[in-house]
Coordinates of C-alpha atoms and ligand atoms in Angstrom, one line a residue:
X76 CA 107.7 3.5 164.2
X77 CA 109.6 4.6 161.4
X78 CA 110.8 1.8 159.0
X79 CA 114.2 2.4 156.8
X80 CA 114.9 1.0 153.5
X81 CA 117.8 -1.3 152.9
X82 CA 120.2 1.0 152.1
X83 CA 120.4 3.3 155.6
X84 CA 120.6 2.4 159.1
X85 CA 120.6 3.3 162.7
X86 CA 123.8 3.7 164.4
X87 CA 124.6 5.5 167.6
X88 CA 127.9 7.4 169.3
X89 CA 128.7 9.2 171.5
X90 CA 129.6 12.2 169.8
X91 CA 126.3 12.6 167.3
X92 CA 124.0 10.5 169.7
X93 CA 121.4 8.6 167.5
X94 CA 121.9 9.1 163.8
X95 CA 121.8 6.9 160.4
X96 CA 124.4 5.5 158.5
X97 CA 124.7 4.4 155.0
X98 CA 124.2 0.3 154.5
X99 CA 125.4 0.0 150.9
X100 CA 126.3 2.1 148.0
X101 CA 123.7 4.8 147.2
X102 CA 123.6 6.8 144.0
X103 CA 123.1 10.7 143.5
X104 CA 119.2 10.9 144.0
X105 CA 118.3 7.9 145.4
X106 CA 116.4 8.5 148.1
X107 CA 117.8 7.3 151.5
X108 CA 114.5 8.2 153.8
X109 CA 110.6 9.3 153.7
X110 CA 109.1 10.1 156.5
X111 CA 105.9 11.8 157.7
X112 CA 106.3 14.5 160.4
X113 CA 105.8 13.7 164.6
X114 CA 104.3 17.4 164.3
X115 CA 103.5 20.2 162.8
X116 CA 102.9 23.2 164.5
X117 CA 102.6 27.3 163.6
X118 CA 105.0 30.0 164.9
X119 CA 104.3 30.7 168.7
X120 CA 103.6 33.9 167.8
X121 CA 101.3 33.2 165.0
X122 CA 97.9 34.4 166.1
X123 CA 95.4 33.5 162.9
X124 CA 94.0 30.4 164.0
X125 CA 94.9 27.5 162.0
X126 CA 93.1 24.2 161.0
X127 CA 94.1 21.4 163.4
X128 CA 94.2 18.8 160.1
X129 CA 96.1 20.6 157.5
X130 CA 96.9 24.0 158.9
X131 CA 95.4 26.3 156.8
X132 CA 93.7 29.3 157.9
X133 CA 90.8 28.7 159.8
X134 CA 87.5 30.2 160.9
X135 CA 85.8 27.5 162.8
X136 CA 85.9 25.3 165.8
X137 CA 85.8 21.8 165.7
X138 CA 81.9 20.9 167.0
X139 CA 83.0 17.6 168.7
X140 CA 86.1 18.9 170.9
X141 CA 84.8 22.6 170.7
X142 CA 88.8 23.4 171.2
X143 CA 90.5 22.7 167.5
X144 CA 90.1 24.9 164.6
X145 CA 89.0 23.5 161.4
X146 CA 89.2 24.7 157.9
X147 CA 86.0 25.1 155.4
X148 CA 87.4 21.4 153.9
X149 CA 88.5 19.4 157.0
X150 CA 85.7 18.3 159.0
X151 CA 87.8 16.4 161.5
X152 CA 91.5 15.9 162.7
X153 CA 93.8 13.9 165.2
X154 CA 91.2 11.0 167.1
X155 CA 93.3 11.2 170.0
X156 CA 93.4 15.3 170.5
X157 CA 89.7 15.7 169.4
X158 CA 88.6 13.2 172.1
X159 CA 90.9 14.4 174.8
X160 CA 88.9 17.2 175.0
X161 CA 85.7 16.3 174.0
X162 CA 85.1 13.4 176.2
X163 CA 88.7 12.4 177.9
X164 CA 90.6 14.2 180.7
X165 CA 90.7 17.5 179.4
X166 CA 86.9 17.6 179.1
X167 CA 86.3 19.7 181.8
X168 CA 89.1 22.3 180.9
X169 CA 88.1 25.4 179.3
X170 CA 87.2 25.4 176.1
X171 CA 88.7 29.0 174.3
X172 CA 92.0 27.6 175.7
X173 CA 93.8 27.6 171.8
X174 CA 91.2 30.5 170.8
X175 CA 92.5 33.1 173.7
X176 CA 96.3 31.7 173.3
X177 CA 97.3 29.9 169.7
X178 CA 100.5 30.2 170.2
X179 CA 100.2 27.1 172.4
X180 CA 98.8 24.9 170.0
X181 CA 102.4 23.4 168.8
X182 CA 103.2 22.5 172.5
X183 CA 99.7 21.4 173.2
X184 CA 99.8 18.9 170.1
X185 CA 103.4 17.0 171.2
X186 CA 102.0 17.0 174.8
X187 CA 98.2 15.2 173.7
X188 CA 101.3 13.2 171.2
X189 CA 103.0 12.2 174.4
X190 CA 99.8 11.4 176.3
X191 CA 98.9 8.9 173.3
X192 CA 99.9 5.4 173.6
X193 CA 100.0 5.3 169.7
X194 CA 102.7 7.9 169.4
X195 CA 104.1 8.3 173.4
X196 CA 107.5 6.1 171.6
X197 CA 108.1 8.3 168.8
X198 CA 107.9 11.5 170.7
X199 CA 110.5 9.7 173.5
X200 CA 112.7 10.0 170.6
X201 CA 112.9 13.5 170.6
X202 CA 112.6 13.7 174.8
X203 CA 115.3 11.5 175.2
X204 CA 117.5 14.1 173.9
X205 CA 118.8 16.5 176.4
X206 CA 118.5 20.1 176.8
X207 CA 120.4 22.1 179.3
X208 CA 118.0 25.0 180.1
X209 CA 120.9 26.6 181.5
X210 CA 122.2 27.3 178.0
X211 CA 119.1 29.4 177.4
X212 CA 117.5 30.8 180.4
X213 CA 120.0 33.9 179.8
X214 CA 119.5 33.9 176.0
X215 CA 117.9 36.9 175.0
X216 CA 114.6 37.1 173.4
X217 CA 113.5 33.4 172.5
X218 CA 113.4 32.5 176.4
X219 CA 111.2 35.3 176.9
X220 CA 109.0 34.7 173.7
X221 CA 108.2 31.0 175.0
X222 CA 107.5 32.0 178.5
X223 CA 105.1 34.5 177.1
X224 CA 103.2 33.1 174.5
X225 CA 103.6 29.4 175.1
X226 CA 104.6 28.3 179.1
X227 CA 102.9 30.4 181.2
X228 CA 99.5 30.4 179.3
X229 CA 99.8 26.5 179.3
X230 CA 100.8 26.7 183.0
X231 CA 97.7 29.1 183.8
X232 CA 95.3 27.0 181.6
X233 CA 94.6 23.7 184.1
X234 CA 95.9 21.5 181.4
X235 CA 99.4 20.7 183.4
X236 CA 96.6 19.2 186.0
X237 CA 95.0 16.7 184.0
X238 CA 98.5 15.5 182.6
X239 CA 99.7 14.4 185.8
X240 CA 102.1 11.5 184.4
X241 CA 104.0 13.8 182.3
X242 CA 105.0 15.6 185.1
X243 CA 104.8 18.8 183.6
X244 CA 106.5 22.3 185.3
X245 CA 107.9 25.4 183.9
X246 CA 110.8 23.9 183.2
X247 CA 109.7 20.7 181.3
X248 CA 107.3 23.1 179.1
X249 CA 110.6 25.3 178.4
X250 CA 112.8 22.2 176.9
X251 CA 110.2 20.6 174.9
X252 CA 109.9 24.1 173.4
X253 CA 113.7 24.4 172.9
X254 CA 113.6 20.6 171.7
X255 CA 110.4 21.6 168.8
X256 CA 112.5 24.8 168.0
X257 CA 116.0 23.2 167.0
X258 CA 114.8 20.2 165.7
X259 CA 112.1 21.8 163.1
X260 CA 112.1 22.1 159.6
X261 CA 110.5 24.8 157.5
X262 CA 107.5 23.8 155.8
X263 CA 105.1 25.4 153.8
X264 CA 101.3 25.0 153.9
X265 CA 99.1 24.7 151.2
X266 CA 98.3 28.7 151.4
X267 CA 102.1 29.5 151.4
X268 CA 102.5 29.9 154.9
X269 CA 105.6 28.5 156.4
X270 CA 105.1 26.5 159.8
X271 CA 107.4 23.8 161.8
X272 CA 107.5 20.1 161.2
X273 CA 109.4 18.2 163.4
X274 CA 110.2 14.8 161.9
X275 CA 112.0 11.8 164.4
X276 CA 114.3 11.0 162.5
X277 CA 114.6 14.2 160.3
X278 CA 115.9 15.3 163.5
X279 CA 118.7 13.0 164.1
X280 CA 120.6 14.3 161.2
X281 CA 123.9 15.8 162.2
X282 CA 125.3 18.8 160.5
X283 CA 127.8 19.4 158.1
X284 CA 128.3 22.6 156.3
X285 CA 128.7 20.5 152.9
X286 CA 125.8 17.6 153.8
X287 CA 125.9 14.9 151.1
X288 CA 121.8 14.8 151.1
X289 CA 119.1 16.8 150.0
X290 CA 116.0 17.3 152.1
X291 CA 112.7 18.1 150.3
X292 CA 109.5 19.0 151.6
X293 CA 106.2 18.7 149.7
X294 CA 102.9 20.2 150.9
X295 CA 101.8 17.8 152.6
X296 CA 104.6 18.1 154.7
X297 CA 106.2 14.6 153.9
X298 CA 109.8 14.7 153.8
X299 CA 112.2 12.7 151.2
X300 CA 115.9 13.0 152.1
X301 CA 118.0 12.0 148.7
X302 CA 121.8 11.3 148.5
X303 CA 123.1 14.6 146.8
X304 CA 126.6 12.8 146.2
X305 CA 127.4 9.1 146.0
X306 CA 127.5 7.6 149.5
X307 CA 129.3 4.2 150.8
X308 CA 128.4 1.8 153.0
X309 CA 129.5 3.5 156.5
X310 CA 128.9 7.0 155.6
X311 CA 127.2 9.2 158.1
X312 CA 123.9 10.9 156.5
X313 CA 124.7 14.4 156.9
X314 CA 122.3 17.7 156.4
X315 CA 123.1 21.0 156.9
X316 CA 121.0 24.0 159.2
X317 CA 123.1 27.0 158.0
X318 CA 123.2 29.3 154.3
X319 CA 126.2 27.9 152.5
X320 CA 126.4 31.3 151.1
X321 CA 127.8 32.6 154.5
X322 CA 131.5 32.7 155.7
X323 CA 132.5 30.1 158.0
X324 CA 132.7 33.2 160.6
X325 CA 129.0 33.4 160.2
X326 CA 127.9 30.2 159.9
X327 CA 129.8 29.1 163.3
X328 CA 127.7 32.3 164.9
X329 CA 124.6 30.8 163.5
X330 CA 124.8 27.2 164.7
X331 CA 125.8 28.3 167.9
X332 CA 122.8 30.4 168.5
X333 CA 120.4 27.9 166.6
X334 CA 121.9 24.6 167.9
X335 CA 124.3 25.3 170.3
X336 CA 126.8 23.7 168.0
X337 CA 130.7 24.0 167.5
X338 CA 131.5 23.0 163.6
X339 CA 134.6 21.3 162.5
X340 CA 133.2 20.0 159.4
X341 CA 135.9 19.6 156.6
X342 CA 134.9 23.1 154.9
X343 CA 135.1 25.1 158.4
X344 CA 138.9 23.6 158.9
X345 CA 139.1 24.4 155.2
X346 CA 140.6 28.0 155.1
X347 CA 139.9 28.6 151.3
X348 CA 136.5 27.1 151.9
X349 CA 136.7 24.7 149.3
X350 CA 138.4 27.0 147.2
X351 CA 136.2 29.8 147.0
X352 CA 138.0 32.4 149.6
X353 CA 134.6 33.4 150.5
X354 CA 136.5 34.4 153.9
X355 CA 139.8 36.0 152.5
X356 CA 140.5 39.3 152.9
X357 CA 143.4 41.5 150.2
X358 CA 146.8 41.5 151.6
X359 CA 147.8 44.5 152.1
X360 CA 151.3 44.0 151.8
X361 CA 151.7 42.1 148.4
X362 CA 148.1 42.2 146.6
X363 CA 147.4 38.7 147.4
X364 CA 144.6 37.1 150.0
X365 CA 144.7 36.5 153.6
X366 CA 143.7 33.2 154.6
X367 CA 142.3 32.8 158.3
X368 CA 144.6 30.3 160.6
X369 CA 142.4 27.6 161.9
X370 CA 142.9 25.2 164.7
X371 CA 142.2 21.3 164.6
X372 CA 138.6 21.9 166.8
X373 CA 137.6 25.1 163.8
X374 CA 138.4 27.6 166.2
X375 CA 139.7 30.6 163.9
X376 CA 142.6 32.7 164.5
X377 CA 144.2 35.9 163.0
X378 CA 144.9 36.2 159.1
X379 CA 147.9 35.6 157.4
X380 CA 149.0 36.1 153.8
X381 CA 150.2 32.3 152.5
X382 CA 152.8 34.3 149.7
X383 CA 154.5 37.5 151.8
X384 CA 153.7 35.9 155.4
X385 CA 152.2 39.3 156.4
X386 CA 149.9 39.0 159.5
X387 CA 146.1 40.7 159.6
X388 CA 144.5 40.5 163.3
X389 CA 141.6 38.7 163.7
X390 CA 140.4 41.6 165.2
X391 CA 140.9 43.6 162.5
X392 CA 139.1 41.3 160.0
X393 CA 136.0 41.7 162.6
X394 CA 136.4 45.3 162.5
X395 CA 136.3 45.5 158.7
X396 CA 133.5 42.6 158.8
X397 CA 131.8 44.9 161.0
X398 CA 132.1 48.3 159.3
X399 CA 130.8 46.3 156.2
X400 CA 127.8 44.8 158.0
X401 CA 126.8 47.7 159.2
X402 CA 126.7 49.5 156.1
X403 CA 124.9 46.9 154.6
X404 CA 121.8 47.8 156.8
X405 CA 122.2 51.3 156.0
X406 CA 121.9 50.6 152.2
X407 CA 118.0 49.8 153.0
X408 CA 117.7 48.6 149.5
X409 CA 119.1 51.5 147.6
X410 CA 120.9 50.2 144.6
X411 CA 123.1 53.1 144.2
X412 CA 124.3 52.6 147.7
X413 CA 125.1 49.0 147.3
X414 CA 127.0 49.7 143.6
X415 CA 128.7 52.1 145.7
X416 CA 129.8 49.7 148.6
X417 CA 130.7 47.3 146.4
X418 CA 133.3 50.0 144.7
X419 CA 134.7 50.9 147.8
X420 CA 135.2 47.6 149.6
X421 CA 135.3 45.6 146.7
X422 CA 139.4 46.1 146.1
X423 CA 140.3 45.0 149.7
X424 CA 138.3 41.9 150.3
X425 CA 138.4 38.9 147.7
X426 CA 135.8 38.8 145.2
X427 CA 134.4 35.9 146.3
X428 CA 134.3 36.9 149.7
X429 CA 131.1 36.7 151.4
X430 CA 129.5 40.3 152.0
X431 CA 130.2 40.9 148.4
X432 CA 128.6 38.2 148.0
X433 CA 125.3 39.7 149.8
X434 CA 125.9 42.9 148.3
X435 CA 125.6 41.2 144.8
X436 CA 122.9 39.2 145.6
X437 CA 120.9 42.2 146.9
X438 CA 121.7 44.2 143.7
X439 CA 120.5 41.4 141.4
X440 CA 116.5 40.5 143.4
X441 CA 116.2 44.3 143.3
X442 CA 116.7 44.4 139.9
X443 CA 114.7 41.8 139.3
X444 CA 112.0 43.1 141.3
X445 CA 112.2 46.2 139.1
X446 CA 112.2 43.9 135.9
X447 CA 108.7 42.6 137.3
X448 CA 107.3 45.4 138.0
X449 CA 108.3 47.2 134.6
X450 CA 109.2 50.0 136.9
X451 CA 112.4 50.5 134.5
X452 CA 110.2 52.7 132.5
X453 CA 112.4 51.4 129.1
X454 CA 114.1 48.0 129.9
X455 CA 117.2 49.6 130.4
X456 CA 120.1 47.4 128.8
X457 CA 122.4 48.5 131.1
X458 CA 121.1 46.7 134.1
X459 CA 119.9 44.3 132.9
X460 CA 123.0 43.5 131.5
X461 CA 124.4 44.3 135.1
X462 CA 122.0 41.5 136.5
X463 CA 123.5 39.1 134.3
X464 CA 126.9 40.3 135.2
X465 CA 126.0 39.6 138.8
X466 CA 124.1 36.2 138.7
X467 CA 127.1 35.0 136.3
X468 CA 129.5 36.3 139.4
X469 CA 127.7 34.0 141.5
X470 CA 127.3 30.4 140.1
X471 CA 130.7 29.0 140.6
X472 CA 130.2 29.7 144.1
X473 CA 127.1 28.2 144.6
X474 CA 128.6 25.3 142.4
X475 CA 131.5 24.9 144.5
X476 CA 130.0 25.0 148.1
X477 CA 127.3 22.7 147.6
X478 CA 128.9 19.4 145.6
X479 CA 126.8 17.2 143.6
X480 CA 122.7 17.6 143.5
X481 CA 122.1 20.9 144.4
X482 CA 119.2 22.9 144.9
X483 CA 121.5 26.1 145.4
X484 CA 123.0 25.6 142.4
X485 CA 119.9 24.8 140.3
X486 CA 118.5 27.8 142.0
X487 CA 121.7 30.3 141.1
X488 CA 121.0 28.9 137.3
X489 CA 117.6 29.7 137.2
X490 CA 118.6 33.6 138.0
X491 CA 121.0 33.8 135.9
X492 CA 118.5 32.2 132.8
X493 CA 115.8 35.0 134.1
X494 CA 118.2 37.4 133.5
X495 CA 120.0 36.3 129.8
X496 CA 116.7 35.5 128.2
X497 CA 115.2 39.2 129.1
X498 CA 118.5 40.7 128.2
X499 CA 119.5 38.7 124.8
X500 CA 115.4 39.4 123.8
X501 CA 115.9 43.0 123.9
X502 CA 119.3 43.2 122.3
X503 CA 117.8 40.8 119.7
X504 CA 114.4 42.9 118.8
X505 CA 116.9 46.4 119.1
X506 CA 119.0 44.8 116.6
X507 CA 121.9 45.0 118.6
X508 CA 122.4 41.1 118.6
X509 CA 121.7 39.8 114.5
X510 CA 121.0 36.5 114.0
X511 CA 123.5 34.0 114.5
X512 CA 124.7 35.8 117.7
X513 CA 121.3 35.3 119.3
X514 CA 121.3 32.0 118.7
X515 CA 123.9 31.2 120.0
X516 CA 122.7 33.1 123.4
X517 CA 119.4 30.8 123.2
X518 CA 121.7 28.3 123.1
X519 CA 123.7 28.8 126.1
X520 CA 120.4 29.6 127.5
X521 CA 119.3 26.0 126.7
X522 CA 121.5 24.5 128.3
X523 CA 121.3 26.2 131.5
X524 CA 117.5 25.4 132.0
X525 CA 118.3 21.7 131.1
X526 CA 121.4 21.9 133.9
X527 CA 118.8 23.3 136.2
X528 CA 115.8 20.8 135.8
X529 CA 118.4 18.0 136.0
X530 CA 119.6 19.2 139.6
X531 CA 115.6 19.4 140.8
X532 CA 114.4 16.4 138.9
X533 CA 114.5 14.5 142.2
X534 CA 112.1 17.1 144.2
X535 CA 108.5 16.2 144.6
X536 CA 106.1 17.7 142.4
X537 CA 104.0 19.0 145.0
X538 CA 107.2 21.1 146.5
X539 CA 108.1 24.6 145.8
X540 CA 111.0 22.9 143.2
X541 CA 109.0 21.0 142.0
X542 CA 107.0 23.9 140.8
X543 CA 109.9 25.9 140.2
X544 CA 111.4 22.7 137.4
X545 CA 107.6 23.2 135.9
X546 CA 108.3 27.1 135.9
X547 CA 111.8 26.5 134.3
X548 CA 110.7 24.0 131.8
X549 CA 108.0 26.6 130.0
X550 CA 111.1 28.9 130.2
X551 CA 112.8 26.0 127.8
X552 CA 110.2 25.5 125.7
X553 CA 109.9 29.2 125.0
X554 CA 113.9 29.0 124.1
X555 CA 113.3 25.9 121.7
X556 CA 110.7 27.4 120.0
X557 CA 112.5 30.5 119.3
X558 CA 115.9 28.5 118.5
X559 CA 113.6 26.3 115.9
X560 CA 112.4 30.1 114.3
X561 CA 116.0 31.4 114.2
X562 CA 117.5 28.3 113.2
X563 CA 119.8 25.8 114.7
Ligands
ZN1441 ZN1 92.0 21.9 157.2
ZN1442 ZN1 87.9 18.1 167.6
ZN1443 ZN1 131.2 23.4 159.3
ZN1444 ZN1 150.8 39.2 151.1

């Protein structure tokens, strides 16, 4: 079982069932929980074959169990699943079972989990909660993908037979899917490929749409959860399962698809969202911005203007929402379209609202794409300076939503160094920047990249930010070394 530090500790209610709680005063960074994952498991519908041990790709069968894939550098994996079926109760079951179905192979591994006396209590953990199948049976789509690719294969295989204590029927199969699906956290394997881990107590975190941890995830699929702000003794350790970059509209459509969750978090009762409007629509009336009316539970209401009282339907928000949304999809990564959406819905929504946000966001990675490629045959100054424009547009946000250590944030700064370095280079070697006025743009520069590797200096090394703070410190070096040239 998982053992906790001195500084976190179980607690339970009624409300967030099991979760943790602060024990004493934790620091910004301090790390609050490590823990290795109960599982990790590919898509169901991932149908390369991937190594039992580390989940890479693989080409071979383990020889002992004849059932589990192995990679060229594992030559064995779990004890208890490779002798299940190479000498235990699922010996005389077939032995392509993972071969003709992989997407099994995540509900196969917490079942032989269950089944092992080593790991049965860990696993109860996540049984214990319950799922009302009820909630799902009509959903569309994901009921449907598990029945196809992962409960009736494992019903048709025999193996439900030679698990007799688990009980196991359609219905049982169906929740533990549900249960791996909401609880699981994306991680990456070693060849970039994302997969599920689901981690015990990982999955006892409650939401909040501002959480005051960080989760990281290195390759080996170990998980460090950090204090992002300082926490005191009492405080619930929060994480959050949504984009912070998305309306409190569509964040409450998101958790209650993924998680079946109602949010009343202090941002979603927040109608300014933590003073960033990202939801407030142009009053039509007096030039000001709509705020949405929000009940005590984070129901939302119609909008109202706070200065000239002037009332905008909820259903009219959606409609706009809608109309925007759509368009969105239409742009299919046309620049010119999106430059053009953002003129023409630009003067009724506030800036900060959240599908300009997208639209900017859009413009900027295809204009950094095309920076990559070279495909602007000349650099042209223009957009880049229009990338700047638009990754400058963006960082108070991400500063705003996210308090404290932030990988958003340190993320948003990296962008927007990408783009002044490439920008300030050319205007330098054009001569349209002398000097002293470069210098002073390396300088700013500086101090971005050392803002950024200061938010991620808390992420493992062996993580995707941790190779990202290795990718943003050359980027500093390269600035010092030119700031030495130039002078200081
Ligand atoms: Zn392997
Ligand atoms: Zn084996
Ligand atoms: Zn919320
Ligand atoms: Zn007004």
């Amino acid at each position: 079982m998982q053992e906790f530090g001195e500084n976190i500790q179980q607690a339970h209610d009624e409300k967030l069932g099991r979760h943790l709680v602060a024990s004493i005063s934790i620091e910004p960074g301090e790390t609050v929980l490590e823990e290795r994952p109960l599982l990790v498991a590919p898509h169901w519908e991932c149908h390369q074959l991937k190594c039992a041990q580390c989940l890479q790709e693989s080409y071979v069968i383990c020889r002992r169990c004849q059932v589990f894939p192995l990679c060229m550098d594992c030559s064995q994996h779990d004890e208890f699943e490779c002798e299940f079926f190479a000498s235990g109760a699922g010996k005389a079951l077939c032995k392509d079972i993972l071969v003709k179905n992989f997407g099994i192979c995540g509900l196969l591994k917490l079942l032989l989990l269950l089944e092992n006396p080593n790991t049965q209590a860990d696993c109860q953990m996540l049984i214990d909660v319950p799922i009302n199948l009820s909630d799902y049976r009509d959903g569309e789509g994901m009921w449907q993908e598990h029945e196809e690719l992962v409960v009736r294969p494992l019903m048709e295989s025999g193996l439900v037979d030679v698990l007799p204590t688990q009980q196991l029927t359609s219905d049982v199969l169906h929740a533990h899917c549900i249960r791996i699906d909401s609880n699981s956290f994306e991680v990456t394997a070693k060849d970039g490929d994302t997969l599920k881990g689901v981690f015990v107590w990982g999955a006892t975190l409650p939401h909040h749409c501002v959480p005051n941890t960080v989760v990281a995830l290195d390759e080996q699929f170990n998980m460090k959860l950090y204090a992002a702000v300082p926490l005191q003794p009492g405080d619930i350790i929060y994480n959050s399962y949504t984009n912070p970059l998305m309306g409190t509209s569509q964040r409450q459509h998101q958790l209650r698809l993924s998680r079946r969750l109602e949010c009343s978090c202090s941002r979603c009762l927040d109608p300014t969202e933590m003073g960033t409007h990202m939801s407030s629509i142009k009053c039509k009336e007096c030039g000001g911005f709509s705020v949405c009316e929000i009940d005590l539970n984070g129901k939302l209401g119609d909008w109202r203007c706070p200065d000239c009282r002037a009332l905008l339907t909820a259903a009219e928000v959606h409609e706009l929402q809608a109309e925007v949304g759509s368009a969105l999809v239409d742009a299919m990564g046309d620049l010119q379209v999106y430059e053009a959406l953002l003129t023409q819905y630009g003067p009724l929504l506030h800036p900060n609202h959240f599908m300009l946000l997208d639209i900017k966001q859009n413009i900027a990675s295809i204009l950094r794409a095309a920076a990559l490629m070279n495909s602007m045959d000349q650099p042209c100054k223009k957009l880049l300076a229009r990338r700047v424009e638009l990754c400058s547009d963006l960082l108070p946000v991400c500063r705003a939503v996210v308090p404290g250590i932030s990988k958003l944030y340190a993320i948003g700064l990296f962008e927007y160094l990408l783009a002044l370095v490439e920008l300030v280079e050319l205007q330098f070697a054009e001569s349209d920047l002398n000097k002293k006025e470069y210098v002073a743009h390396l300088r700013t520069a500086s101090l971005v990249a050392t803002e950024a590797m200061e938010l991620l200096r808390f992420e493992p090394e062996n993580s995707a930010e941790g190779y990202l703070a290795d990718r943003i410190s050359m980027e500093l070096e390269r600035i010092e070394s030119d700031l030495k040239k130039y002078g200081r």
